[in-house]
mmCIF file of C-alpha atoms in Angstrom:
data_model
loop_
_atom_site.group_PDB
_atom_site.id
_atom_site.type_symbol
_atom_site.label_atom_id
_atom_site.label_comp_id
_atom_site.label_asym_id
_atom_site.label_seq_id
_atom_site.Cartn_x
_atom_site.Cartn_y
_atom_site.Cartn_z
ATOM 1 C CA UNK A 15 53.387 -19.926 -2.048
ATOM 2 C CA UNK A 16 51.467 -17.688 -4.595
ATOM 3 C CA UNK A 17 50.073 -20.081 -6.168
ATOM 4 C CA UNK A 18 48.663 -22.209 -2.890
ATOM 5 C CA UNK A 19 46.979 -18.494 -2.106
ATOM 6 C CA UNK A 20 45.166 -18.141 -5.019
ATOM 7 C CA UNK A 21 44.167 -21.940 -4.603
ATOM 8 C CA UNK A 22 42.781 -20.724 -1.208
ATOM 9 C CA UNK A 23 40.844 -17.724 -2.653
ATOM 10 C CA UNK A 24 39.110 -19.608 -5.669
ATOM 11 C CA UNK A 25 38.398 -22.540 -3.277
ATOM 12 C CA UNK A 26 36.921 -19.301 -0.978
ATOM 13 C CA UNK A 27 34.992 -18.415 -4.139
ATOM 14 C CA UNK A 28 33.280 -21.230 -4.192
ATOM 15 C CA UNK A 29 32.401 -22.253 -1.258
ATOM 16 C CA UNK A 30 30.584 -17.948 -1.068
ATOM 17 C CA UNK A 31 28.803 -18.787 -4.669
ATOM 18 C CA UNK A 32 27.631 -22.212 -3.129
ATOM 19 C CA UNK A 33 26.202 -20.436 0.070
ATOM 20 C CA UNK A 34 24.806 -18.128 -2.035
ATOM 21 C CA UNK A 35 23.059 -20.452 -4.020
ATOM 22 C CA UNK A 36 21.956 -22.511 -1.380
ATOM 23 C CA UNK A 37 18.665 -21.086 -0.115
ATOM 24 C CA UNK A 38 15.629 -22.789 0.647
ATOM 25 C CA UNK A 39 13.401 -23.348 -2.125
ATOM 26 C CA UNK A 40 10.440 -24.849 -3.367
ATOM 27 C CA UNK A 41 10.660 -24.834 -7.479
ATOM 28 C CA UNK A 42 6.850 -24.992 -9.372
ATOM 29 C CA UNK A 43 6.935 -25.676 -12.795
ATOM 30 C CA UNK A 44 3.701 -24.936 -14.569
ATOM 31 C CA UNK A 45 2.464 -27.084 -17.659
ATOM 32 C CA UNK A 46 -0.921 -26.538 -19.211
ATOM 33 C CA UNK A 47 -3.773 -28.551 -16.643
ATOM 34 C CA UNK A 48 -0.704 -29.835 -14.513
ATOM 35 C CA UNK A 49 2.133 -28.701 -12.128
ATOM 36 C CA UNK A 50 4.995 -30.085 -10.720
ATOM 37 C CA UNK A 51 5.955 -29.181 -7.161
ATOM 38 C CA UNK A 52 9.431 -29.855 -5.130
ATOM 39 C CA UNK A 53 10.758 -28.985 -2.272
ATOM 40 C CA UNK A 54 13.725 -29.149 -0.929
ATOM 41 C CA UNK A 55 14.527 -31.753 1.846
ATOM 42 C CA UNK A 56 15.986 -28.616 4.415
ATOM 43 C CA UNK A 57 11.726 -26.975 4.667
ATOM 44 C CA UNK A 58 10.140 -30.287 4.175
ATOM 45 C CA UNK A 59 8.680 -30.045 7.235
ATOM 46 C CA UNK A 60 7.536 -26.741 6.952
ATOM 47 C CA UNK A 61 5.475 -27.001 3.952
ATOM 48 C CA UNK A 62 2.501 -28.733 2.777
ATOM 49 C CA UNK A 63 1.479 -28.960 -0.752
ATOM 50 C CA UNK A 64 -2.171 -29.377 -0.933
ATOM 51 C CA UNK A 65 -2.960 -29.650 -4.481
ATOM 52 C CA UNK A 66 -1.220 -32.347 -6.009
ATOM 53 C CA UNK A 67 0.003 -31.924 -9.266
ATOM 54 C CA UNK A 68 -3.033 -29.817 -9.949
ATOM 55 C CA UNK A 69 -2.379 -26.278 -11.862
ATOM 56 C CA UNK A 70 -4.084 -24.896 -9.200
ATOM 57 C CA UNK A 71 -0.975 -24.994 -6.695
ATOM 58 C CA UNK A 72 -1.857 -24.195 -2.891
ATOM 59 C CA UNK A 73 1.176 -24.728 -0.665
ATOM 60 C CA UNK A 74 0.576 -23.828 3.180
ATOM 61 C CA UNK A 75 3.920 -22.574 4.766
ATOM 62 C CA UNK A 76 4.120 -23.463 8.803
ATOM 63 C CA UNK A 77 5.353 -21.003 11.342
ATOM 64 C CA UNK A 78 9.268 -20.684 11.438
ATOM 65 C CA UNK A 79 11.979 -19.052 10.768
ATOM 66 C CA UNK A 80 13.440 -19.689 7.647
ATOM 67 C CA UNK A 81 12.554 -17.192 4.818
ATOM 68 C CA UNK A 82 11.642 -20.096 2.034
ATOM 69 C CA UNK A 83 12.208 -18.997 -2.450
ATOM 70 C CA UNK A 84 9.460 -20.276 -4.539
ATOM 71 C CA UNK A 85 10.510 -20.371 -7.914
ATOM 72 C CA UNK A 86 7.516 -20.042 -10.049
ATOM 73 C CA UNK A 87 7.943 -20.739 -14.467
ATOM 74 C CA UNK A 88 6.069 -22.605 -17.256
ATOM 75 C CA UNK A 89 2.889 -21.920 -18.403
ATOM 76 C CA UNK A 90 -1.103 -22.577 -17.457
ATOM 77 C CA UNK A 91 -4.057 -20.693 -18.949
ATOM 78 C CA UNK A 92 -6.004 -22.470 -15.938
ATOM 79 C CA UNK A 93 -4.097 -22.178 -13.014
ATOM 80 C CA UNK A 94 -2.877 -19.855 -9.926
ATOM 81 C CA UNK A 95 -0.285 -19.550 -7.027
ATOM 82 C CA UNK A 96 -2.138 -19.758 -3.912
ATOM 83 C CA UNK A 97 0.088 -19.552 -0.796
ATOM 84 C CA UNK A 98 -0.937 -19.566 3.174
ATOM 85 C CA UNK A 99 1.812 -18.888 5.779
ATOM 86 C CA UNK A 100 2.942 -16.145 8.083
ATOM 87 C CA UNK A 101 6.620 -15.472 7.562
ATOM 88 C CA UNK A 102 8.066 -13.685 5.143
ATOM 89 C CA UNK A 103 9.290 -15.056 2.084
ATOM 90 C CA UNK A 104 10.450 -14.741 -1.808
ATOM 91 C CA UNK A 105 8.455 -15.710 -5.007
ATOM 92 C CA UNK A 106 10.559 -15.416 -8.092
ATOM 93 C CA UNK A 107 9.544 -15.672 -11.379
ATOM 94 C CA UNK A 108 11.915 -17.273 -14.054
ATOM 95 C CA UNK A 109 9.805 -17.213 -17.342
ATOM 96 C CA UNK A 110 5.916 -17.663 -16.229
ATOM 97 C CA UNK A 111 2.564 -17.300 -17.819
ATOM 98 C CA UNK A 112 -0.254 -17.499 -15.364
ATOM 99 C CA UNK A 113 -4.175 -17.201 -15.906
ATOM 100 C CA UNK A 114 -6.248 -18.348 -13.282
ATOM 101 C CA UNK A 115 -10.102 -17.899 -14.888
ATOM 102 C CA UNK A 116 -11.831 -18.115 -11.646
ATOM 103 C CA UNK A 117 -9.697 -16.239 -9.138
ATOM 104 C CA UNK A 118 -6.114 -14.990 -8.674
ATOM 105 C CA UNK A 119 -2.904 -15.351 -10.368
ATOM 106 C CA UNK A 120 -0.979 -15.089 -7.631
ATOM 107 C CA UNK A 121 -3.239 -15.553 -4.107
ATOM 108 C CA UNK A 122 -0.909 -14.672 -1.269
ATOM 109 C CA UNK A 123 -2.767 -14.781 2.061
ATOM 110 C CA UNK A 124 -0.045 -14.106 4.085
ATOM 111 C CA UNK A 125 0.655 -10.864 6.402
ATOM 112 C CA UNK A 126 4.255 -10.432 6.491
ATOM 113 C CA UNK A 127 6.810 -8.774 3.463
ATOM 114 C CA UNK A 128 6.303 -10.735 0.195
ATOM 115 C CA UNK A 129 9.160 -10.082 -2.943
ATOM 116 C CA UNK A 130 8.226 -10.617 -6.055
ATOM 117 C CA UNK A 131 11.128 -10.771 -7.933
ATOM 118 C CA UNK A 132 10.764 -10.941 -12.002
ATOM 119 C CA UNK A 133 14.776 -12.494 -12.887
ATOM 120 C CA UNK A 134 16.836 -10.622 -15.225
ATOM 121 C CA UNK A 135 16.077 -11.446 -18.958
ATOM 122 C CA UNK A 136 12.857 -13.587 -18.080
ATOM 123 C CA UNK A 137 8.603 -12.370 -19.530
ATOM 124 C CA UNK A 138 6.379 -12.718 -17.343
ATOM 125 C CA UNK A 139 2.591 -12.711 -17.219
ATOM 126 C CA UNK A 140 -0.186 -12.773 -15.315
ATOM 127 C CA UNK A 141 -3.865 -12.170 -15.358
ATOM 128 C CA UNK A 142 -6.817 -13.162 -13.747
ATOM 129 C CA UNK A 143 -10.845 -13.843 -14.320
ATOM 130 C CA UNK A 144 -13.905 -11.906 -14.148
ATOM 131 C CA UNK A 145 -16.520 -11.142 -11.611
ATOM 132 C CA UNK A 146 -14.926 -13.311 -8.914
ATOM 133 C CA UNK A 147 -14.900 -12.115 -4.863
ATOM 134 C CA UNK A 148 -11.341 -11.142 -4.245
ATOM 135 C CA UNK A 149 -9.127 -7.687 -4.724
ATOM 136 C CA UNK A 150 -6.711 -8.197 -7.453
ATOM 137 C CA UNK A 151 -4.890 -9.941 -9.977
ATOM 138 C CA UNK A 152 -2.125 -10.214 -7.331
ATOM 139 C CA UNK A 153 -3.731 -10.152 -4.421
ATOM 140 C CA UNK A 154 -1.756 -9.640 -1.014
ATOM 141 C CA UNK A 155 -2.808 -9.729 2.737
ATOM 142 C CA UNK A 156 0.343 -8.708 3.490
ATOM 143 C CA UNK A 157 2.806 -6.088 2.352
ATOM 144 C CA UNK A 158 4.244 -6.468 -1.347
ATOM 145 C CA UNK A 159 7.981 -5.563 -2.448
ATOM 146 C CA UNK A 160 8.548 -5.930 -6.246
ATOM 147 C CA UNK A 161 12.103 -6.035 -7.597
ATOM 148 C CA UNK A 162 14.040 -7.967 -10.216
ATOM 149 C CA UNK A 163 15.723 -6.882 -13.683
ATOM 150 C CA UNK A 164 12.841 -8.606 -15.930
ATOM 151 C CA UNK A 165 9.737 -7.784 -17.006
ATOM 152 C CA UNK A 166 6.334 -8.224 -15.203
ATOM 153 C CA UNK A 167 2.723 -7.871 -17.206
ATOM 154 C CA UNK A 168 -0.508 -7.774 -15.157
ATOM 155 C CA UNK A 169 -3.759 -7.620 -16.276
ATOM 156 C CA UNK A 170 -7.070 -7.632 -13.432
ATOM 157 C CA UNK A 171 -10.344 -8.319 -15.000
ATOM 158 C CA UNK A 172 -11.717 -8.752 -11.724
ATOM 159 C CA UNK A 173 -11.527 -5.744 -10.055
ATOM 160 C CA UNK A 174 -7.447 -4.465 -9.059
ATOM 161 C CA UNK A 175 -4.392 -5.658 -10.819
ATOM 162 C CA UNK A 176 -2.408 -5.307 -7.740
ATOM 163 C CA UNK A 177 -3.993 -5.209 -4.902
ATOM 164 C CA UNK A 178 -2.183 -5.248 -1.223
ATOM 165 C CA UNK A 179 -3.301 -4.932 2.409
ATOM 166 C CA UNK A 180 -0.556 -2.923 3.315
ATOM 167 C CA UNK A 181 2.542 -0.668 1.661
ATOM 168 C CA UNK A 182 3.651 -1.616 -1.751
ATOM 169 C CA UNK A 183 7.867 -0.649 -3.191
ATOM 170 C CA UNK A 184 9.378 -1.042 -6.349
ATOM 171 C CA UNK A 185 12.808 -1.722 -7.436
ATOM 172 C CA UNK A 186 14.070 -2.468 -11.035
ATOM 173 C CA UNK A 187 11.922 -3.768 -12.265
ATOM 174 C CA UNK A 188 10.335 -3.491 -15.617
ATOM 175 C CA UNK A 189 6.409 -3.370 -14.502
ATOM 176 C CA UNK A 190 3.640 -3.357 -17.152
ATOM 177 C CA UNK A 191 0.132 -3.345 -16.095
ATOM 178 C CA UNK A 192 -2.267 -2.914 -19.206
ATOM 179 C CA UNK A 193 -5.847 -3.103 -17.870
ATOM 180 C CA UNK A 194 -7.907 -3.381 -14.829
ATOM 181 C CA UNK A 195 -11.346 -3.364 -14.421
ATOM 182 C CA UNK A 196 -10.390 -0.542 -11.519
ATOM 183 C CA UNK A 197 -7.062 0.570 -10.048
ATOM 184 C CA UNK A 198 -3.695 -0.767 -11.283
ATOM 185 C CA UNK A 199 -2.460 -0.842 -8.275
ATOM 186 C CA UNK A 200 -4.076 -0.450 -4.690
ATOM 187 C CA UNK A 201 -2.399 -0.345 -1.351
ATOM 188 C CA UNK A 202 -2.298 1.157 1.808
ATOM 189 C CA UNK A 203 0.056 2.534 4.074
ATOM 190 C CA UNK A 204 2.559 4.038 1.770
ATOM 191 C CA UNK A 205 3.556 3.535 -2.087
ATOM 192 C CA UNK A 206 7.479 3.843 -2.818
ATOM 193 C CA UNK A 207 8.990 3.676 -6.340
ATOM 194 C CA UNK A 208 12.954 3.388 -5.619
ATOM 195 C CA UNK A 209 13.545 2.869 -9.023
ATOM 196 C CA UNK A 210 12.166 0.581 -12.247
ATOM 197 C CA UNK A 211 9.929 1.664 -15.035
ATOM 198 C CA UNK A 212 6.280 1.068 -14.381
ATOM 199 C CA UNK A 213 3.729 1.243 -17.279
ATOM 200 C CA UNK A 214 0.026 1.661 -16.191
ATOM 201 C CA UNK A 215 -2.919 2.070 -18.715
ATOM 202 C CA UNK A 216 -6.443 0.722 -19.486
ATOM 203 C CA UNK A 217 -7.582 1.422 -15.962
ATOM 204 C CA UNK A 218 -11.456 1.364 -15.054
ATOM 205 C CA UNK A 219 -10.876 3.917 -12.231
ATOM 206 C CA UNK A 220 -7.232 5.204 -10.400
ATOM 207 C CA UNK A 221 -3.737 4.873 -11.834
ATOM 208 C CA UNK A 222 -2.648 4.129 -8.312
ATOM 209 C CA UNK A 223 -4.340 4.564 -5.292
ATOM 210 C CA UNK A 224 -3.041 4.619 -1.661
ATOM 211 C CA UNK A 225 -5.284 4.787 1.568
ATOM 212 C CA UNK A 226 -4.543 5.079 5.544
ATOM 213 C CA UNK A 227 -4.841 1.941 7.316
ATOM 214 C CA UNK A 228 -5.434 2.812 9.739
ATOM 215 C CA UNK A 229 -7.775 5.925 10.939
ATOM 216 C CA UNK A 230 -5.077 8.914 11.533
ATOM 217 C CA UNK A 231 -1.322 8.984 10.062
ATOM 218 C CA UNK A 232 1.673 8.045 11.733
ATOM 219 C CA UNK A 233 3.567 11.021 9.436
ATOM 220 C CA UNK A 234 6.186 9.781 8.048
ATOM 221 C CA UNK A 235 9.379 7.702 9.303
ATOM 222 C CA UNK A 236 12.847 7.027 8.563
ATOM 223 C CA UNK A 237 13.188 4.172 6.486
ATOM 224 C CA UNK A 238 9.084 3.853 6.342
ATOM 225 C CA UNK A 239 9.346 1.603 9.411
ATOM 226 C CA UNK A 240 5.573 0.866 10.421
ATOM 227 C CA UNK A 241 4.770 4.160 8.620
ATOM 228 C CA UNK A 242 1.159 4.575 8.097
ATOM 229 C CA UNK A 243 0.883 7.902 5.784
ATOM 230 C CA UNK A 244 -1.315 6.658 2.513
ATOM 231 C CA UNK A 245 1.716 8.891 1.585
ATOM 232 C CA UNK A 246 3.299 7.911 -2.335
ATOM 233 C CA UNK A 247 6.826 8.394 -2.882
ATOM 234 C CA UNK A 248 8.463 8.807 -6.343
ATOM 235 C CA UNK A 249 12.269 8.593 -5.907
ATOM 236 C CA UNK A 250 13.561 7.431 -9.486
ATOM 237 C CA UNK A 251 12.877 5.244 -12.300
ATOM 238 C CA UNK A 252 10.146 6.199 -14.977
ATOM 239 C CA UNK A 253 6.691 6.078 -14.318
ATOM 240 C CA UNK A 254 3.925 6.597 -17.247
ATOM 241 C CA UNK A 255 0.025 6.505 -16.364
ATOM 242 C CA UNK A 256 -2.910 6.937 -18.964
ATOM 243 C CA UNK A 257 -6.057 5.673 -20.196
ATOM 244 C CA UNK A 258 -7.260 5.615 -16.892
ATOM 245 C CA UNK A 259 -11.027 6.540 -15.620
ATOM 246 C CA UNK A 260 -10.124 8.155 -12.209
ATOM 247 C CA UNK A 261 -7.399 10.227 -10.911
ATOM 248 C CA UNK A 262 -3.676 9.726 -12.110
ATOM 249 C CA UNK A 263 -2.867 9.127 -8.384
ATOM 250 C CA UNK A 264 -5.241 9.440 -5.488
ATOM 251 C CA UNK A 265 -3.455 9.053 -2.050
ATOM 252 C CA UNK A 266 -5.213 9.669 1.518
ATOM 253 C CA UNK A 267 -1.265 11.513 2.102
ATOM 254 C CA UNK A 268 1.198 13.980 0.154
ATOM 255 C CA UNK A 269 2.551 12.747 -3.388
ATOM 256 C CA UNK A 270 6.760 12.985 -3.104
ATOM 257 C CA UNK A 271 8.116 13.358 -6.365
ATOM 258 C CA UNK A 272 11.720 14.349 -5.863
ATOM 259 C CA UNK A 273 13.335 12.303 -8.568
ATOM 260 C CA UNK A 274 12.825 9.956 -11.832
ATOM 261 C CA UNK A 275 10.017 10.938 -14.692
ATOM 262 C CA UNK A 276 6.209 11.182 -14.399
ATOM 263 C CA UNK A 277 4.380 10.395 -17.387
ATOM 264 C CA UNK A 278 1.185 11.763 -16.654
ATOM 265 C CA UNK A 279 -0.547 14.768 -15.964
ATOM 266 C CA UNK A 280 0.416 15.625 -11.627
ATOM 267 C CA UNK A 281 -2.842 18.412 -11.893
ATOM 268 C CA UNK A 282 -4.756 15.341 -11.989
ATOM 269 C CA UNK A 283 -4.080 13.826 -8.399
ATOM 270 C CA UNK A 284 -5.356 13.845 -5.073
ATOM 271 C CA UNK A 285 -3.325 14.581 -1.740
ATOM 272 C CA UNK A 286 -0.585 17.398 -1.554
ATOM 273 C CA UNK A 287 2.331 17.109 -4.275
ATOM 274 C CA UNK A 288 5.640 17.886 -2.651
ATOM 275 C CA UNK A 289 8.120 18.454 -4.757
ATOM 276 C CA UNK A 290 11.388 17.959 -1.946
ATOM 277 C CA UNK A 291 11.789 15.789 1.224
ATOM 278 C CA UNK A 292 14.523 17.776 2.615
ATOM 279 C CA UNK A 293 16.177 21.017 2.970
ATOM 280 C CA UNK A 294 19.659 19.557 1.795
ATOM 281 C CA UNK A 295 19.778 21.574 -1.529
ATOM 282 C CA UNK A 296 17.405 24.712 -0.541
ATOM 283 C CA UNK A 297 17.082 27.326 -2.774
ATOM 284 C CA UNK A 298 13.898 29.333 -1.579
ATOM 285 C CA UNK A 299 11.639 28.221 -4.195
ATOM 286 C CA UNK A 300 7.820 28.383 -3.715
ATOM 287 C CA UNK A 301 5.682 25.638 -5.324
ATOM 288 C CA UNK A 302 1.791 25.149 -5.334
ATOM 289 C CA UNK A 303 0.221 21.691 -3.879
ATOM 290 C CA UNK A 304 0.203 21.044 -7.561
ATOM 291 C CA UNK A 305 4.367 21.031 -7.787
ATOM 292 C CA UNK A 306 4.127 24.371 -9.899
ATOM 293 C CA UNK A 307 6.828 26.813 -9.384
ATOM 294 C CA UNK A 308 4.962 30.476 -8.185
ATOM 295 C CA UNK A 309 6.580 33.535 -7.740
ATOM 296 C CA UNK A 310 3.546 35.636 -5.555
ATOM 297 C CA UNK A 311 1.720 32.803 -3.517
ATOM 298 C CA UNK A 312 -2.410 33.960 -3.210
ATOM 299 C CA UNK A 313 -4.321 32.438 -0.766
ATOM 300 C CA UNK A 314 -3.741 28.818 -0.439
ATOM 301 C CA UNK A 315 -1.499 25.947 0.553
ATOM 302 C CA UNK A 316 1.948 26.012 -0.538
ATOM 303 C CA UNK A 317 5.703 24.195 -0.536
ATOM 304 C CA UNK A 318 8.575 25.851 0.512
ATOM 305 C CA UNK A 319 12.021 23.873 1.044
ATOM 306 C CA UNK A 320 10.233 20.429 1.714
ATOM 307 C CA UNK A 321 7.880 22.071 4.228
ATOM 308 C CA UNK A 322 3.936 22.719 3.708
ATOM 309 C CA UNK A 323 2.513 26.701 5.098
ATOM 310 C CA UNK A 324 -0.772 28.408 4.193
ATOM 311 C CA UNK A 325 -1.327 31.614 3.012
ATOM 312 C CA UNK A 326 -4.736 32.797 4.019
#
């Protein structure tokens, strides 16, 4: 009896590590001037590979709802990633070196959540041209989510390194952007750093820069659901800024930096630095907008157990 039981729970086992295994995905294998593109038979219909075996891959994902994995490795010093759709979806990258001369490494005109996701123990690397008409590096109509236990390099000698239409989060991962002709990365919305350890230097103009969509904030929500702040939130993980032209951080909304470790000078942002979110562990302390610690507040704006008052 014991032993048909643990038949049934490894037979369990695998049949969970096979679902788990078994998403949708189309794999693109880059290879100097070439690329090889597959796709699974379960989103054939969904997705039409335009390029051939060109290294310049453009895929264009139909309407539906299946979130598709495009595993992205190999290596092209003439290529790029150029996807259409408008459902959300993964890219991951397994051990890829990208650099598309006349455009973007990684094109993503779509407006839903893209996750970039570099895999645990892989490089990768990607950088773009110069003096061509687009935003960044990795450039993003939609919003961007980056996560993954490997390691990410960026370089934008076009204008951004990362550049999204809406929010940008990070998880995990091991982010290294080392020059941009001007931000290293620029969003709007709302930035969020969960956790990770993000490296930005060589920067023409702002470490990181987030702006309002929109024209007035939505102040900020619960879980950041269709939260439109130009807020930037620094929850954990290590983040280190220099050698960069503008500010450290300029955001249109209040810098959060309740956890991990900032490498870089806070006097030199823009927005309101707020050093707690909460009241949960109140002790009375008074900070400037600057995340200084003041014992007689002068006239000025000041912090106060998560919540902003003037003293005129």
């Amino acid at each position: 009896m014991k032993r048909k039981f643990l038949l049934l729970i490894f037979l369990m086992v695998v049949v969970v590590m096979q679902a788990a295994s078994d998403v949708p995905t189309v794999t693109v294998v880059y290879s100097g001037n070439s690329a090889s593109v597959v796709v699974d038979d379960e989103i054939a219909e969904y997705i039409t590979v335009n390029s051939g075996t060109s290294s310049h891959v453009s895929i264009t994902s139909l309407t539906n709802s299946v979130e598709i994995f495009y595993n992205l490795s190999g290596s092209s010093d003439d290529g790029e990633f150029l996807l259409v759709g408008d459902y959300k979806c993964e890219i991951d990258l397994t051990g890829l070196t990208l650099t598309n001369p006349s455009g973007p490494a990684l094109n993503l005109q779509n407006g839903k959540r893209i996750t970039v996701s570099a895999k645990k123990n892989t490089t990768n690397s990607l950088t773009d041209g110069k003096n061509a008409d687009y935003k960044g590096c990795i450039h993003c109509t939609g919003h961007l989510e980056f996560k993954g236990k490997g390691e990410l390099t960026v370089v934008g000698n076009s204008k951004h390194a990362i550049s999204s239409d809406e929010y940008v989060e990070i998880k995990n991962l091991t982010l290294n952007i080392t020059g941009a002709v001007k931000d290293g990365i620029h969003c709007k919305q709302y930035f969020l750093m969960e956790s990770g350890n993000v490296t930005i230097s060589n920067v023409g103009d702002d470490g990181i820069q987030c702006e309002l969509e929109g024209e007035t904030s939505t102040g900020e929500i619960v879980d950041h659901e269709d939260e439109d702040t130009g807020n930037v939130y620094l929850l954990d993980g290590t983040l280190t800024i220099q050698d960069y032209g503008g500010k450290a951080i300029k955001a249109d909304g209040s810098i959060f930096n309740p956890g991990g470790t900032q490498n870089f000078d806070m006097n030199d942002t823009t927005g309101i630095t707020v050093v707690k979110t909460d009241g949960s562990n109140s002790d009375g302390a008074i900070y400037d907008i600057r995340g200084q610690r003041v014992t007689e507040p002068t006239r000025g704006i000041y912090i106060q157990d998560g919540k902003k008052f003037v003293v005129k």
